[in-house]
CSV table of C-alpha atoms in Angstrom, one decimal:
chain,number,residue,atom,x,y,z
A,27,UNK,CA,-4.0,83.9,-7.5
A,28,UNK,CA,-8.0,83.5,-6.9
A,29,UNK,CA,-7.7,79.5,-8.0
A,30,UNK,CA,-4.2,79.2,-5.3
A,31,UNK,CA,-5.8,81.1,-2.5
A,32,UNK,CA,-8.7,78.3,-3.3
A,33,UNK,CA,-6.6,75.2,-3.5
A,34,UNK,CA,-4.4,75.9,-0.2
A,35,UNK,CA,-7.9,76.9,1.8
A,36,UNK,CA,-8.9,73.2,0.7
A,37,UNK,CA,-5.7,72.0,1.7
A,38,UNK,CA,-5.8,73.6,5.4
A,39,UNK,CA,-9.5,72.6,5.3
A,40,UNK,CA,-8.3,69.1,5.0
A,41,UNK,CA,-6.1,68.7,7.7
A,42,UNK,CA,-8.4,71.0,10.1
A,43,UNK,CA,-11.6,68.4,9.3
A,44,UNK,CA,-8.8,66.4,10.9
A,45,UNK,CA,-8.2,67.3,14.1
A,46,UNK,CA,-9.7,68.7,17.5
A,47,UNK,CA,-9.7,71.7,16.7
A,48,UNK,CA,-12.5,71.6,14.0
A,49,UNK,CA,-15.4,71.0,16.6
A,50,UNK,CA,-14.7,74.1,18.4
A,51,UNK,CA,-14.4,76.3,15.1
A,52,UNK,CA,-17.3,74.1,13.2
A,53,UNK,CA,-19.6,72.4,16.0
A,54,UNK,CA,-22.1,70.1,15.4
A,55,UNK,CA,-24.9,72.6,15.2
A,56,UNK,CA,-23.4,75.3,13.3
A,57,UNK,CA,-22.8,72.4,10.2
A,58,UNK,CA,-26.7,71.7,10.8
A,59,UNK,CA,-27.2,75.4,9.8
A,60,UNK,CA,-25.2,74.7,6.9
A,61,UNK,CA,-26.9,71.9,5.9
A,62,UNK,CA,-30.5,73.3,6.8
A,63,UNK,CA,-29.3,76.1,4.6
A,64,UNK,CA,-28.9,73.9,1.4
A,65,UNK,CA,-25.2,74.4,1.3
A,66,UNK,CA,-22.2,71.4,1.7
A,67,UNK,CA,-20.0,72.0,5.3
A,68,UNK,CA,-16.5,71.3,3.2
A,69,UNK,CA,-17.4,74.0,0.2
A,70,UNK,CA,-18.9,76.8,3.5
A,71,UNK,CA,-15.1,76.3,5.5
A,72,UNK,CA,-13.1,76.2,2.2
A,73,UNK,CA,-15.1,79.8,1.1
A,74,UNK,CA,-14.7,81.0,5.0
A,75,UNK,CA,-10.8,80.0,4.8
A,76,UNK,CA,-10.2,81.4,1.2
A,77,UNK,CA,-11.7,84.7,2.1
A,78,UNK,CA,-9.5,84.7,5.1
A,79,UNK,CA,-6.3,84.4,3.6
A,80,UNK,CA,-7.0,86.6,0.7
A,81,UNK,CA,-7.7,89.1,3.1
A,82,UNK,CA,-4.9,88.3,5.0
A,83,UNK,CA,-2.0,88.1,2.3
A,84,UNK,CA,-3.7,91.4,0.7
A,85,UNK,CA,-3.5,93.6,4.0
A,86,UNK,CA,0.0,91.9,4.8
A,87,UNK,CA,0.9,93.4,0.9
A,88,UNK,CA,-0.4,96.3,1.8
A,89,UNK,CA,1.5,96.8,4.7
A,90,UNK,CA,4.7,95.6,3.0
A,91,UNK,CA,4.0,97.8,0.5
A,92,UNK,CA,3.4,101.3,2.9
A,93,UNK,CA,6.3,100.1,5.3
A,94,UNK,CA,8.3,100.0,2.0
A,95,UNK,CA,7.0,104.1,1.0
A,96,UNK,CA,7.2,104.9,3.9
A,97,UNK,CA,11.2,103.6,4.2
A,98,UNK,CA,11.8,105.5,1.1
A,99,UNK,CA,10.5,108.6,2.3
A,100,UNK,CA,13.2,109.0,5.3
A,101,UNK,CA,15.9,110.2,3.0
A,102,UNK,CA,19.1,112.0,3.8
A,103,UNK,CA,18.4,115.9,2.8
A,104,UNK,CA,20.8,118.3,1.9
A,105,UNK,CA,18.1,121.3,0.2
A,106,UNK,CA,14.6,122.0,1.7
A,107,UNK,CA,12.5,124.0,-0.7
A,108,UNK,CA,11.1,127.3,0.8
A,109,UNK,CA,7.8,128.2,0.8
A,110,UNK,CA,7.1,131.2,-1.7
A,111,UNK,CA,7.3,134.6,-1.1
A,112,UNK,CA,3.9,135.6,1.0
A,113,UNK,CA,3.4,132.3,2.4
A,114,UNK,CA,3.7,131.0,5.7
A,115,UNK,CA,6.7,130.0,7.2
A,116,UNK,CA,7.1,125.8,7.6
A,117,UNK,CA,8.5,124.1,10.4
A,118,UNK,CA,10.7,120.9,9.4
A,119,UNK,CA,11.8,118.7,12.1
A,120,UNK,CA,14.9,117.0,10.7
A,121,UNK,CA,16.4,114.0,12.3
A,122,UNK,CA,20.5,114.8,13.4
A,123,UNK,CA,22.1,111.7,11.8
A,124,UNK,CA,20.3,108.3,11.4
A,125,UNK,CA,19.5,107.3,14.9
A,126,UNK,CA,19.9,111.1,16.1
A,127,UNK,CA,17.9,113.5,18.3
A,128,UNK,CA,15.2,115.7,16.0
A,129,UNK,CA,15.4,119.2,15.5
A,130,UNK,CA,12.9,121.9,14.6
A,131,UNK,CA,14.1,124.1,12.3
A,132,UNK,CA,12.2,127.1,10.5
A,133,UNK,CA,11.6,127.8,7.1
A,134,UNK,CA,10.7,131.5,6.2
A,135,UNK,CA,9.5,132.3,2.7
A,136,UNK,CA,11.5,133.6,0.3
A,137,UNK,CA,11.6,137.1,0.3
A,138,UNK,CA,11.6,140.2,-1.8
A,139,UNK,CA,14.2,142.6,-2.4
A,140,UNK,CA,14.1,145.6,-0.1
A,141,UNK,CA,15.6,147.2,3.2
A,142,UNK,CA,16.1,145.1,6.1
A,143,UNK,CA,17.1,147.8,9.1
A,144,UNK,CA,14.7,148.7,11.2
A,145,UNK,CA,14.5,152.1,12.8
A,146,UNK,CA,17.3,153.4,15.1
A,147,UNK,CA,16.1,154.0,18.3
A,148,UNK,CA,17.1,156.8,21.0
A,149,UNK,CA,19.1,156.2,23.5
A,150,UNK,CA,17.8,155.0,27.0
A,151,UNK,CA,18.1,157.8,29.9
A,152,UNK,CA,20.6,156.9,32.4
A,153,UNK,CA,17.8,157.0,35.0
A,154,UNK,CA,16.4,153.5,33.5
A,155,UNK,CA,19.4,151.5,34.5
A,156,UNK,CA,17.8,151.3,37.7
A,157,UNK,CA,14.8,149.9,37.3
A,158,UNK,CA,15.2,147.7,34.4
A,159,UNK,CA,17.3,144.8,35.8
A,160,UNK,CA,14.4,143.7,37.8
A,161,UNK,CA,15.5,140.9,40.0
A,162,UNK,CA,19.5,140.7,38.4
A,163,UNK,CA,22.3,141.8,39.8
A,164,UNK,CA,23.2,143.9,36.8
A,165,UNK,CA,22.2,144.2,32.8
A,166,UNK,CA,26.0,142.3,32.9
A,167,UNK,CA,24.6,138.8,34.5
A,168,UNK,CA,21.2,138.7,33.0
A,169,UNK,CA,19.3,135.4,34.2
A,170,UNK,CA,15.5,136.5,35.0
A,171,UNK,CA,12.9,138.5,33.2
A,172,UNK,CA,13.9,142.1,33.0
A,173,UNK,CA,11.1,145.3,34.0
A,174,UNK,CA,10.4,147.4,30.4
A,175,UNK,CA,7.8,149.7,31.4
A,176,UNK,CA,5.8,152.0,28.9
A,177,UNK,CA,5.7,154.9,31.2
A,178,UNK,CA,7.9,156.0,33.6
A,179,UNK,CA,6.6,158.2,37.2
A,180,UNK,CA,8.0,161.7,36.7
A,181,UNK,CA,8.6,161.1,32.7
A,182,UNK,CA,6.5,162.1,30.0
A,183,UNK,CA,7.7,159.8,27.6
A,184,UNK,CA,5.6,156.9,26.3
A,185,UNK,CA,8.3,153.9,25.8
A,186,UNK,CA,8.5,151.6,23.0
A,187,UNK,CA,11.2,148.5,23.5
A,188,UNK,CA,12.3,146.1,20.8
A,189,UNK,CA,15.3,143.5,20.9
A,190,UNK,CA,18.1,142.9,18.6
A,191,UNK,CA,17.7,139.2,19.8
A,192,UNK,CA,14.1,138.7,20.6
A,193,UNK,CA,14.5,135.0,20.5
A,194,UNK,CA,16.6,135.5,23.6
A,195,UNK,CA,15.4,138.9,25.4
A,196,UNK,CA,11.8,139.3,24.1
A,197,UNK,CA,10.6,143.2,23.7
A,198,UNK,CA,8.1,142.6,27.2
A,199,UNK,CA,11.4,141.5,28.7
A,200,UNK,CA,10.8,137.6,28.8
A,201,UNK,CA,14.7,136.1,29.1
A,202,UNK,CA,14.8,132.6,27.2
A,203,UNK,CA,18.0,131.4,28.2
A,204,UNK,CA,17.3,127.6,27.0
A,205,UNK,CA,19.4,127.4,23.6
A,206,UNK,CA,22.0,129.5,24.4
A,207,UNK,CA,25.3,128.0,24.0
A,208,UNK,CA,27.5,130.4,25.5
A,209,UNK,CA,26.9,133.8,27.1
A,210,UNK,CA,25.2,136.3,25.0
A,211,UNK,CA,25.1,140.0,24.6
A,212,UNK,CA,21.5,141.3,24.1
A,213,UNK,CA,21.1,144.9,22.6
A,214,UNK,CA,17.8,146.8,24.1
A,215,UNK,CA,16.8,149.8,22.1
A,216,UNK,CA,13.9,152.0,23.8
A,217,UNK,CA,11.9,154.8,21.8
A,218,UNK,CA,11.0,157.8,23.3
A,219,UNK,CA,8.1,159.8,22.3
A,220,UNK,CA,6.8,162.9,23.3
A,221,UNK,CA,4.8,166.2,21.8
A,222,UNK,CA,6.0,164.9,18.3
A,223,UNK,CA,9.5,164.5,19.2
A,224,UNK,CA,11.6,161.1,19.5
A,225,UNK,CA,14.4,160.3,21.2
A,226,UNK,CA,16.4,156.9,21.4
A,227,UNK,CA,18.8,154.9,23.4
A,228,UNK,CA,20.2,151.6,23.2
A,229,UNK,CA,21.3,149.2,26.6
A,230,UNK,CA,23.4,146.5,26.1
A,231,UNK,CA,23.4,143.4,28.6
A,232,UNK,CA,24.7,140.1,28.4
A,233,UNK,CA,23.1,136.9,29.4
A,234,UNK,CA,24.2,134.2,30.9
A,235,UNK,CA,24.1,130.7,29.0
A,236,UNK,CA,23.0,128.1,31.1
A,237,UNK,CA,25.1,124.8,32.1
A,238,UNK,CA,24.6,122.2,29.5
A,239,UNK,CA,25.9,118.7,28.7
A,240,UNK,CA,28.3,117.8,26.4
A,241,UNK,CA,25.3,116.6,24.0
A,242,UNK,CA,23.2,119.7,24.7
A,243,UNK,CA,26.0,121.7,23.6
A,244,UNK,CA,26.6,120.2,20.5
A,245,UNK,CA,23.1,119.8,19.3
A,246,UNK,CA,22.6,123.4,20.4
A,247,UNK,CA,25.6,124.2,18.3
A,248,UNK,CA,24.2,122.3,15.4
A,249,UNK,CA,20.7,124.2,15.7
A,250,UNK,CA,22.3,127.8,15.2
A,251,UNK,CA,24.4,126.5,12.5
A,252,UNK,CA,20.9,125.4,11.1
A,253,UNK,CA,19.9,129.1,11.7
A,254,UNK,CA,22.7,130.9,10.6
A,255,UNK,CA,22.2,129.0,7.2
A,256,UNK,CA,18.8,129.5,6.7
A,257,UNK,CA,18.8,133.1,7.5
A,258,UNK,CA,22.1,133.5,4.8
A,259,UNK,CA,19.8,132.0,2.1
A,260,UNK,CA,16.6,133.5,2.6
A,261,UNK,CA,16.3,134.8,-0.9
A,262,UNK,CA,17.2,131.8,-2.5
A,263,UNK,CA,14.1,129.7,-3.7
A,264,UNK,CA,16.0,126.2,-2.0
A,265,UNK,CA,17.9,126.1,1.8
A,266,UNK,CA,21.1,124.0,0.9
A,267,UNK,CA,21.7,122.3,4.6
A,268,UNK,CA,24.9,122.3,6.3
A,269,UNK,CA,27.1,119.5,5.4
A,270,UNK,CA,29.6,119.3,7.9
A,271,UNK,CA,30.3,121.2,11.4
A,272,UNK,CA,34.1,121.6,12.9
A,273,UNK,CA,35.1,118.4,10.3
A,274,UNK,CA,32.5,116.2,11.5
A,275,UNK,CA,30.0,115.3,8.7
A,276,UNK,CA,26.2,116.2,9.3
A,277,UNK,CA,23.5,114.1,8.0
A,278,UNK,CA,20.1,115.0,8.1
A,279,UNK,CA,16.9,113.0,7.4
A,280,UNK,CA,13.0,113.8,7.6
A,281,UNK,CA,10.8,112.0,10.2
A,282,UNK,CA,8.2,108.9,9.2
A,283,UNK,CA,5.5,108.4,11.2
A,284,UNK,CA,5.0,104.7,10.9
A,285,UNK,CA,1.4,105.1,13.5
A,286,UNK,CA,-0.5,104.2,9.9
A,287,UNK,CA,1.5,101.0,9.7
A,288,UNK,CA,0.7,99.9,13.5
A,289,UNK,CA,-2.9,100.5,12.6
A,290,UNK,CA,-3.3,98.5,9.6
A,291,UNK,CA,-1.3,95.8,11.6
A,292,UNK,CA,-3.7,95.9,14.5
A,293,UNK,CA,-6.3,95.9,11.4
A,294,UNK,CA,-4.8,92.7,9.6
A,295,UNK,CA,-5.1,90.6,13.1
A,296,UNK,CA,-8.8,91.7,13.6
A,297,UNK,CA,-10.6,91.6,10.5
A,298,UNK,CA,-10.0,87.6,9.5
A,299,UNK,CA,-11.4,86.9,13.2
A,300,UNK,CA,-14.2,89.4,12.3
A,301,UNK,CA,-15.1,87.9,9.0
A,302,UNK,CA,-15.2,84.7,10.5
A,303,UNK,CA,-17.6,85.5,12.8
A,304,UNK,CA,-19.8,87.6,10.6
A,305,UNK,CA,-20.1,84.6,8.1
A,306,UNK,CA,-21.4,82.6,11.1
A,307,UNK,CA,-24.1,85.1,11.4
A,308,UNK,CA,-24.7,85.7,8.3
A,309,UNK,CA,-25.4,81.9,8.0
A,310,UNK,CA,-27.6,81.8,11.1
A,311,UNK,CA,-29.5,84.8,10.1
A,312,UNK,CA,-30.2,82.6,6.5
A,313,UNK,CA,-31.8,79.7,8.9
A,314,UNK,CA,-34.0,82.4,10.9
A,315,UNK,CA,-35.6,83.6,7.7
A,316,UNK,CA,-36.2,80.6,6.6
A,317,UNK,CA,-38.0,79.0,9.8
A,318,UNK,CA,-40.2,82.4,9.2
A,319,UNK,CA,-40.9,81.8,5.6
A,320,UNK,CA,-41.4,77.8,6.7
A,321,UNK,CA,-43.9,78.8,9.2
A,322,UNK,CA,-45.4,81.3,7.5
A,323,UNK,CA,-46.1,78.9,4.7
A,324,UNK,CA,-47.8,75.7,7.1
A,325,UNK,CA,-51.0,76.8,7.6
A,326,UNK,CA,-51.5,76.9,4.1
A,327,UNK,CA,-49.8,73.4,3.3
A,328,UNK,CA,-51.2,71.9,6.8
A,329,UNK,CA,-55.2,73.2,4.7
A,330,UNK,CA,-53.9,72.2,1.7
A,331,UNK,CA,-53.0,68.1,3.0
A,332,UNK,CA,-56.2,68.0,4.9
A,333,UNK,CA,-58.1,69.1,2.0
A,334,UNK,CA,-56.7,66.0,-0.1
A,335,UNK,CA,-57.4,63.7,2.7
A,336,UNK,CA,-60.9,64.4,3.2
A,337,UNK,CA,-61.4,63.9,-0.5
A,338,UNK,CA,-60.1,60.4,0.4
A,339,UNK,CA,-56.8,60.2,-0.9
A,340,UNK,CA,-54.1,58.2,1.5
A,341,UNK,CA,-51.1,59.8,3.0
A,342,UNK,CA,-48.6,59.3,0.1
A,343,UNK,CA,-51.2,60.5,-2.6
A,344,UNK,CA,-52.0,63.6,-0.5
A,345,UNK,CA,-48.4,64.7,-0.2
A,346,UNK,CA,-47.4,63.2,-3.7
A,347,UNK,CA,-50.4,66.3,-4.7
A,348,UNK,CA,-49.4,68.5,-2.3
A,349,UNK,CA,-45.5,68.4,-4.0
A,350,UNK,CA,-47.2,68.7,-7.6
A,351,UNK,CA,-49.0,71.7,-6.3
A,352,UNK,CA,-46.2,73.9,-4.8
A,353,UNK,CA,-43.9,73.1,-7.7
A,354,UNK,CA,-45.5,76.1,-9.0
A,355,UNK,CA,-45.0,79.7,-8.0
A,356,UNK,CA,-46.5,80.2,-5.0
A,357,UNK,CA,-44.7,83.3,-3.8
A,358,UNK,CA,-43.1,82.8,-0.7
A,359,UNK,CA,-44.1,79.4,-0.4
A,360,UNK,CA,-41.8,78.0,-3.2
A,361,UNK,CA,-39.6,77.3,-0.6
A,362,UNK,CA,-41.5,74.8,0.8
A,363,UNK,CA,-42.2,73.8,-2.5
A,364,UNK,CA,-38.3,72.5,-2.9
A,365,UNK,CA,-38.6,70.7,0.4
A,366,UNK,CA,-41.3,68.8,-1.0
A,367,UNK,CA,-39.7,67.9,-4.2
A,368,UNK,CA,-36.9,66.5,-1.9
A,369,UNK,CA,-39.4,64.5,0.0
A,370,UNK,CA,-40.8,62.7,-3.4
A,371,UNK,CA,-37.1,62.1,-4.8
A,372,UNK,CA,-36.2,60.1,-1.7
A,373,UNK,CA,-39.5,58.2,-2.0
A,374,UNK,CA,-38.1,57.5,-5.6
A,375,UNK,CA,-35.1,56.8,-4.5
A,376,UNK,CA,-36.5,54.3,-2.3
A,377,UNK,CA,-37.3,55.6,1.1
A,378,UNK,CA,-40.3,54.5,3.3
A,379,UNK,CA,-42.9,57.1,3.5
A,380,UNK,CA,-42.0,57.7,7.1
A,381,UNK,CA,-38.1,57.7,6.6
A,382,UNK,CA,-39.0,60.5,3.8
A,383,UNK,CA,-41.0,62.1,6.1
A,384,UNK,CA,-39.0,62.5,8.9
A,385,UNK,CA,-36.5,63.6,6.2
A,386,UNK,CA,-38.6,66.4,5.1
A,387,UNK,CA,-39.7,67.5,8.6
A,388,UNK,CA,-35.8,67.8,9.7
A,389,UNK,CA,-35.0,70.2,6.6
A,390,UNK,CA,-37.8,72.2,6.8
A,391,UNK,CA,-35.8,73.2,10.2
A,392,UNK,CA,-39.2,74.1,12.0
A,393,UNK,CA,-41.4,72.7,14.9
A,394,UNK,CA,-44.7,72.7,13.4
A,395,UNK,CA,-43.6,70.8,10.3
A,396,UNK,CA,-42.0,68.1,13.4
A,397,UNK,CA,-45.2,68.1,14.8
A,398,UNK,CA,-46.7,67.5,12.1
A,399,UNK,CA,-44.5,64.0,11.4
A,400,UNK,CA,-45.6,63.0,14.7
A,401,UNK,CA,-49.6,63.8,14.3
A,402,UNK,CA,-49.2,61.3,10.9
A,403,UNK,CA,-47.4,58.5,12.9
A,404,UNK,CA,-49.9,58.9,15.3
A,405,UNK,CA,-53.1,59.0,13.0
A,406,UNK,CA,-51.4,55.7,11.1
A,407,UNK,CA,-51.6,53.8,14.3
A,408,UNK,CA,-55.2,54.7,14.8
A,409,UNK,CA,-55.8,53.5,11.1
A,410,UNK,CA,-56.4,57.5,9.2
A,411,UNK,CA,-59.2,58.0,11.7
A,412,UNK,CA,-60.3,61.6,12.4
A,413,UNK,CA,-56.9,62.7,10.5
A,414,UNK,CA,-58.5,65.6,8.2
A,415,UNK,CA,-60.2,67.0,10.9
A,416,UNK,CA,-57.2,66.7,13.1
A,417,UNK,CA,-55.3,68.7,10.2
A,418,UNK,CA,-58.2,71.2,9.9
A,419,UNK,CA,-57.9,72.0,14.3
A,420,UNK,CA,-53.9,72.0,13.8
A,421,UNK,CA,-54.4,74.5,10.9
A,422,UNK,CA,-56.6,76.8,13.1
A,423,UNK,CA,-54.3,76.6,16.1
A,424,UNK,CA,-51.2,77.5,13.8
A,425,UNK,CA,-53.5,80.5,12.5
A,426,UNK,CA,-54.5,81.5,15.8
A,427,UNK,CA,-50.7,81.4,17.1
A,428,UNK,CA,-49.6,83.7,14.4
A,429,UNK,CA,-52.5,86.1,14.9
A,430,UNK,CA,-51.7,86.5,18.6
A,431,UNK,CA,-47.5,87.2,17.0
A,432,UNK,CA,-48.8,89.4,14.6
A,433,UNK,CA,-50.3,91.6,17.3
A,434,UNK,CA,-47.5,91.1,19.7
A,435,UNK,CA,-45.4,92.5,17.1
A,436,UNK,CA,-47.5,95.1,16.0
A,437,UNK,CA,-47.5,96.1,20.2
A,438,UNK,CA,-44.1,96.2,20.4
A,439,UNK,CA,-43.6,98.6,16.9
A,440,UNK,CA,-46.1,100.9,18.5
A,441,UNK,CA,-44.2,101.3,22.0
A,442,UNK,CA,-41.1,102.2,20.3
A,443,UNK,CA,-43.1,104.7,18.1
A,444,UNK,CA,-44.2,106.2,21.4
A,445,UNK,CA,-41.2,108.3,22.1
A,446,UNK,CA,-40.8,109.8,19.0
A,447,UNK,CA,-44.4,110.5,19.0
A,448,UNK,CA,-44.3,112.2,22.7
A,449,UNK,CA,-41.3,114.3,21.6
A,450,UNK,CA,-42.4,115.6,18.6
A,451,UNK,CA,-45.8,116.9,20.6
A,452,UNK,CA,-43.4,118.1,23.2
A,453,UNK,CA,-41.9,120.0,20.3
A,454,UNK,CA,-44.8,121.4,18.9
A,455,UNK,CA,-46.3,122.2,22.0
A,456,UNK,CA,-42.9,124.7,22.6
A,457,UNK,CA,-43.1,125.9,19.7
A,458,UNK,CA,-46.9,127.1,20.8
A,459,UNK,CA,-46.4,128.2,24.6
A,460,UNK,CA,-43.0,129.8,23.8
A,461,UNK,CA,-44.3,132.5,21.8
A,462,UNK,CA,-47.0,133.0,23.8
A,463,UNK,CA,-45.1,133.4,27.1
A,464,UNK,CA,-42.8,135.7,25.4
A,465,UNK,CA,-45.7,138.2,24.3
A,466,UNK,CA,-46.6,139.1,27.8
């Protein structure tokens, strides 16, 4: 796959090299940074463009793959599995056929054998049927919030209220009226205590069911189907859904969030871009350390050429030395020791000393080593004279300049240091005066 993803970069490499469109993604001077950098421009864009599409065809596998999972996942249920007994209850949203509105449906855990009344409750003094409708007409047409006090003026009874149907009337009085198909009586039991003894009372009312649509009706109606079955099989470890309702068939399938997939689209059109880029940076980052490493190293080489001058060698035998000399290790230097075993194969290979020279100064890909192709020209025309010592004041200069860098640098290092430095003795100095402030 490696050795295909290869072949058919090399292929669009071809037919981009081609066209317009390769000097705006490969201008002239970013192939110069190749070439500075000692690589070929053909074998940089055929890498670049074979990293790109393996990227590309993996993410677009991957999201083949997810969209794929993610398909399978939205299957048509007929059993949800309850959570065991003493767990929390789950909330499933379910989809109503296919394409269908989504419901929220509750899962309780399975429980254990035992009772499931609660207490009875007294019966509610007549005297309450006052004051509890609130703002209704009558506990018959129940539409607003009813009044369930806990005391009572010129009763001694501290009241408890629960509801038969708390998802409709709650036990503070809160009247949900939203899921309600039809009109629905509400049973309201009150507990009376007092000096040990209880009594109870139960109100009935009815609540009105507000005016739905044909489609609010009938997913209402599928929701307390969904209830009604869950609640029957409570003590069953599995909730077999509803299959049908009045004939028609019900289908029911889970939700997929598909938000992963969008993301790992959006990521699969960004990143090729991105590593495109960064490979151009990468690249020109690779030329900045080597100008460093290039300068860094003249000095040396500049004190080194005008040594071997003043001992009255010519040009060609001082730089022919000069090459013999840094083909050995000189730490950081060795780079400059390749560029000059480039310089004495094209004098092999038939160059003119100054052809090989200009060749040399252009790869090194750094002024001084320019300049310096110029100072030779220069001291040829005046026939060698005074060249060593020019060498010797170049070398000084070059010295000097990297000095005056050094401490530049070392300037700027310490002026970023200074705000750490003046918080950490703010620091200290609270830690000092705090204390101190606090013991008077």
């Amino acid at each position: 796959m490696s050795g295909w993803m290869e072949k058919q970069a090399g292929r669009i490499y071809a037919r981009l090299s081609e066209s317009r469109l390769f000097e705006l993604l490969a201008p002239l001077r970013l192939r110069r940074n190749i070439e500075f950098s000692g690589m070929e421009v053909q074998s940089y864009y055929v890498d670049k463009i074979a990293l790109s599409l393996k990227v590309f065809f993996g993410g677009l596998l991957l999201i083949v793959l997810l969209g794929v999972s993610l398909y399978l996942q939205k299957e048509q249920v007929t059993v949800l599995e309850r959570p065991a007994a003493g767990e929390s209850m789950d909330m499933e949203e379910l989809w109503l056929g296919e394409e269908g509105a989504a419901i929220q449906v509750e899962v309780y855990p399975r429980e254990l054998t035992k009772e499931e009344a609660d207490e009875s409750f007294e019966s509610l003094l007549s005297a309450l049927e006052q004051l509890i409708p609130g703002e209704n007409e009558s506990l018959a047409e129940v539409t607003e919030d009813l009044l369930l006090p806990d005391l009572v003026d010129g009763y001694p009874f501290a009241l408890t209220w629960s509801s038969f149907n708390w998802e409709v009337v709650s036990s503070e009085g809160e009247v949900d009226r939203e899921e309600l198909a039809e009109d629905t009586q509400v049973e309201l039991r009150l507990k009376a205590d007092y000096g040990g003894w209880q009594w109870y009372y139960t109100f009935t009312l009815t609540v009105l069911a507000p005016v739905m649509s044909a489609e609010q009706e009938y997913l209402h109606t599928v929701e307390m189907l969904l209830k009604e079955s869950e609640e029957e099989g409570r003590g069953e470890e599995q909730w077999e859904l509803p299959g049908e309702l009045e004939g028609a068939v019900l289908e029911f399938y889970r939700t997929v969030d598909y938000s992963s997939l969008v993301w790992l689209a959006l990521l699969l059109l960004l990143l090729p871009p991105l590593l495109w880029a960064a490979k151009d940076q990468e690249l020109w980052e690779k030329r900045k350390r080597k100008r460093a490493r290039m300068e860094s190293a003249y000095p040396e080489f500049i004190s080194r050429l005008s040594l071997y001058i003043a001992a009255g060698l010519n040009l060609q035998r001082a730089m022919a030395e000069c090459a013999a000399d840094y083909q050995q290790d000189f730490g950081q230097e060795r780079l400059l020791g390749r560029e000059l075993s480039d310089f004495m194969r094209r004098m092999k290979d038939g160059y003119s000393f100054y052809q090989a020279l200009e060749a040399f100064a252009e790869s090194c890909d750094e002024e001084h080593y320019k300049k310096l192709a110029g100072l030779l020209r220069q001291a040829e025309k005046n026939s060698m004279r005074g060249l060593a010592q020019m060498l010797e004041q170049e070398a000084a200069t070059v010295q000097e300049e990297q000095r005056r860098d050094s401490r530049a640098r070392g300037d700027r290092i310490s002026d970023r240091l200074l705000g750490p430095m003046m918080l950490q003795l703010a620091i200290v100095m609270g830690l000092i005066m705090v204390p101190a402030f606090l013991s008077f």
